[in-house]
């Protein structure tokens, strides 16, 4: 086995192409997905895009190291490899991963320009963020590398050593389930729709207060929010941006920025 600082994939005996440990790759994708989802929810629900800006920079650094230095030195890959250190490696071809990660780097560069450099918030950002989340989720949850599949469509050389042997494996008929499984899923979905309607017409969930805290068992009324500042500077600061209005998050944005 050879290992250099500037190298993409490991050269191992018995393998015709450089390889990567698929278990570490999936673990790193799960780490990135979790952090990305947290920052995405901060932006979507609270109108706070600062964590997203930080994550985009970290994402670029991660994929820059993977592609131009060595995946073994990328932070998320280091943590992922440590997390699966007790599992037998599953080696997959590195060339298709390079192609897939190049797509990730392109998405990261577009987000960096839009969110970090220009500070633009809009549907394009949401689309790119959603695409990144979807790709990371498919990789971490199911081992499906969409970029690797695009590699086979756009490149003359076919991928080798795909995760789970997908390159050389043809599933038999019915491998994905039977009609009875589909019927069960449909019934389950209908039941959940019914539960959702039942819950929506039921009483709201309220916080419970221990009687010893207030001297009685009744729920204390919530404090009324303070009125918005009346000064001109504060009024301008608390002006709800258009993106928050478009998302229907005016109240949430005001709460986050201390304007209630």
C-alpha atoms as one frame of an Amber mdcrd trajectory, in Angstrom:
protein
   0.000   0.000   0.000   1.255   3.457  -0.886   0.141   6.724   0.702   1.259
  10.216  -0.249   0.169  13.666   0.872  -1.136  14.643  -2.577  -3.108  11.622
  -3.694  -6.693  10.791  -4.599  -7.492   7.318  -3.358  -5.281   4.531  -2.092
  -3.341   2.195  -4.352  -3.858  -1.303  -2.950  -2.707  -4.712  -4.190  -5.374
  -6.549  -6.150  -7.258  -3.429  -7.275  -6.954  -2.029 -10.796  -7.920   1.521
  -9.801  -7.275   3.723  -6.757  -9.874   3.093  -4.071 -11.619   4.808  -1.162
 -13.225   3.311   1.915 -16.951   3.577   1.200 -17.797   3.279   4.898 -15.772
   6.404   5.700 -17.264   8.211   2.693 -20.816   7.492   3.849 -19.984   8.455
   7.423 -18.571  11.793   6.268 -21.658  12.383   4.109 -23.836  11.778   7.167
 -21.800  14.285   9.192 -22.099  16.929   6.494 -25.814  16.223   6.068 -26.482
  16.673   9.782 -24.620  19.984  10.017 -26.137  21.219   6.750 -29.651  20.377
   7.937 -29.133  22.240  11.220 -27.915  25.379   9.437 -30.643  25.055   6.794
 -33.326  24.940   9.481 -31.788  27.994  11.157 -32.201  29.893   7.911 -35.629
  28.506   7.035 -37.310  28.796  10.436 -35.460  31.673  12.112 -34.222  33.717
   9.181 -30.660  33.410  10.525 -28.299  32.807   7.596 -25.027  33.246   9.502
 -24.661  29.502  10.316 -25.310  28.714   6.654 -22.551  31.082   5.587 -20.128
  29.398   7.984 -21.126  25.943   6.753 -20.679  26.921   3.103 -17.093  28.013
   3.816 -16.429  24.766   5.712 -18.011  22.778   2.846 -15.691  24.419   0.325
 -12.638  23.736   2.459 -13.709  20.101   2.893 -14.197  19.436  -0.809 -11.179
  21.514  -1.815  -8.972  19.289   0.335 -10.659  16.151  -0.984 -10.137  17.063
  -4.623  -6.863  18.973  -4.660  -4.917  17.481  -1.752  -6.076  14.109  -0.416
  -9.447  12.863   0.891  -7.617  11.355   3.868  -6.847  14.886   5.118 -10.359
  16.358   4.759 -11.913  17.097   8.203 -15.214  15.255   7.703 -13.402  12.297
   6.152 -11.046  12.165   9.139 -13.985  12.054  11.565 -15.830   9.553   9.363
 -12.816   7.243   9.168 -12.389   7.419  12.924 -16.088   6.603  13.457 -15.919
   3.437  11.321 -12.425   2.373  12.348 -13.805  -0.846  13.866 -15.568  -1.916
  10.656 -14.049  -3.852   7.783 -13.361  -1.415   4.896 -15.457  -1.597   1.748
 -13.258  -0.344  -1.053 -14.838   1.421  -4.021 -13.356   3.049  -7.104 -11.962
   6.545  -6.548 -12.364   7.982 -10.111 -16.162   8.149  -9.968 -15.999   9.701
  -6.502 -13.719  12.431  -7.847 -16.319  13.195 -10.512 -19.145  13.208  -7.959
 -17.253  15.424  -5.524 -16.476  17.848  -8.363 -20.228  18.360  -8.667 -20.381
  18.990  -4.922 -17.571  21.535  -5.198 -19.426  23.323  -8.021 -22.576  23.517
  -5.885 -20.501  24.792  -2.958 -18.876  27.500  -5.100 -22.266  28.717  -6.293
 -23.524  28.873  -2.694 -20.368  30.693  -1.608 -20.864  33.339  -4.283 -24.575
  33.790  -3.622 -24.751  33.636   0.185 -21.286  34.609   1.432 -20.028  37.059
  -1.219 -23.239  38.620  -2.497 -25.472  37.990   0.510 -28.339  37.106  -1.813
 -31.278  35.193  -0.362 -33.846  33.664  -2.669 -35.297  30.585  -4.340 -32.042
  29.765  -6.166 -30.278  29.391  -2.828 -33.032  27.148  -1.535 -32.802  24.997
  -4.673 -29.019  24.588  -4.415 -29.199  23.902  -0.663 -31.963  21.370  -1.199
 -29.936  19.649  -3.923 -26.892  19.381  -1.643 -29.011  17.993   1.185 -30.628
  15.440  -1.110 -27.287  14.238  -2.484 -25.781  13.953   1.002 -28.854  12.124
   2.307 -28.875   9.584  -0.532 -25.156   8.940  -0.027 -25.299   8.539   3.739
 -28.642   6.741   4.075 -28.688   4.432   1.052 -25.161   4.477  -0.345 -26.502
   5.934  -3.598 -23.934   8.193  -5.263 -25.846  10.239  -7.832 -22.641  11.815
  -9.143 -21.184   8.341  -9.674 -24.163   7.407 -11.834 -23.722  10.622 -13.827
 -20.085   9.615 -14.283 -21.175   6.552 -16.254 -23.534   8.632 -18.385 -21.087
  11.419 -19.219 -17.688   9.715 -19.226 -16.491   7.055 -21.709 -14.856   4.894
 -19.033 -17.281   3.031 -16.817 -17.010   3.079 -13.039 -15.438   0.118 -11.271
 -15.915  -1.157  -7.733 -19.256   0.540  -7.064 -20.731   0.535  -3.536 -22.532
  -2.726  -2.839 -21.245  -4.160  -6.122 -23.879  -2.144  -8.006 -21.701  -1.910
 -11.128 -21.831  -5.647 -11.778 -25.033  -6.654  -9.975 -28.459  -7.005 -11.593
 -31.196  -7.410  -8.978 -33.658 -10.231  -9.585 -37.308  -9.564 -10.268 -39.176
  -8.598  -7.140 -36.024  -7.726  -5.199 -37.475  -4.352  -4.249 -40.568  -5.833
  -2.637 -43.907  -7.374  -3.511 -47.347  -5.949  -4.222 -48.356  -6.745  -0.670
 -45.567  -4.471   0.594 -46.825  -1.635  -1.614 -50.367  -2.115  -0.361 -49.128
  -1.990   3.226 -47.301   1.288   2.543 -50.443   2.795   1.010 -52.545   1.755
   4.011 -49.928   3.141   6.394 -49.875   6.468   4.518 -53.686   6.707   4.658
 -53.656   5.979   8.381 -51.081   8.724   8.935 -53.186  11.171   6.930 -56.133
  10.344   9.164 -54.019  10.770  12.293 -52.797  14.124  10.990 -56.366  15.359
  10.485 -57.397  14.096  13.903 -54.477  15.868  15.558 -55.126  19.104  13.653
 -58.678  19.237  15.044 -57.627  18.331  18.566 -56.456  20.604  21.389 -53.151
  22.409  21.050 -50.148  21.056  22.929 -49.332  23.293  25.895 -46.415  23.472
  28.253 -47.155  22.114  31.709 -46.074  23.894  34.881 -45.520  22.059  38.136
 -47.965  23.243  40.837 -45.133  23.994  43.246 -43.769  26.581  40.852 -46.869
  28.762  40.942 -48.720  27.590  44.034 -51.510  26.058  41.986 -52.008  23.577
  39.216 -53.238  25.985  36.552 -51.143  26.908  33.572 -49.939  30.469  33.835
 -50.660  32.731  30.880 -47.727  33.543  28.653 -46.133  36.933  29.034 -47.151
  39.407  26.412 -44.344  40.400  24.054 -42.965  43.881  24.359 -43.959  46.421
  21.802 -41.591  47.038  18.923 -39.166  49.917  19.440 -40.528  53.254  18.399
 -37.253  55.026  17.475 -36.468  55.537  13.812 -33.219  53.531  13.914 -34.849
  50.593  15.677 -37.859  50.739  13.389 -35.558  50.495  10.381 -33.592  47.643
  11.985 -36.800  45.737  12.670 -38.142  46.126   9.167 -38.950  42.599   8.021
 -37.053  41.688   4.812 -38.953  40.544   1.791 -37.582  36.976   1.893 -39.025
  36.495   5.413 -42.401  37.840   4.262 -42.359  35.533   1.247 -41.688  32.556
   3.536 -44.422  33.621   5.977 -41.869  33.966   8.794 -42.375  37.595   9.800
 -43.062  36.811  13.462 -40.200  34.322  13.674 -37.810  36.837  12.102 -38.880
  39.519  14.607 -38.437  37.132  17.519 -34.982  36.132  16.361 -33.899  39.768
  15.949 -35.434  40.964  19.240 -38.117  43.064  17.606 -41.134  41.820  19.563
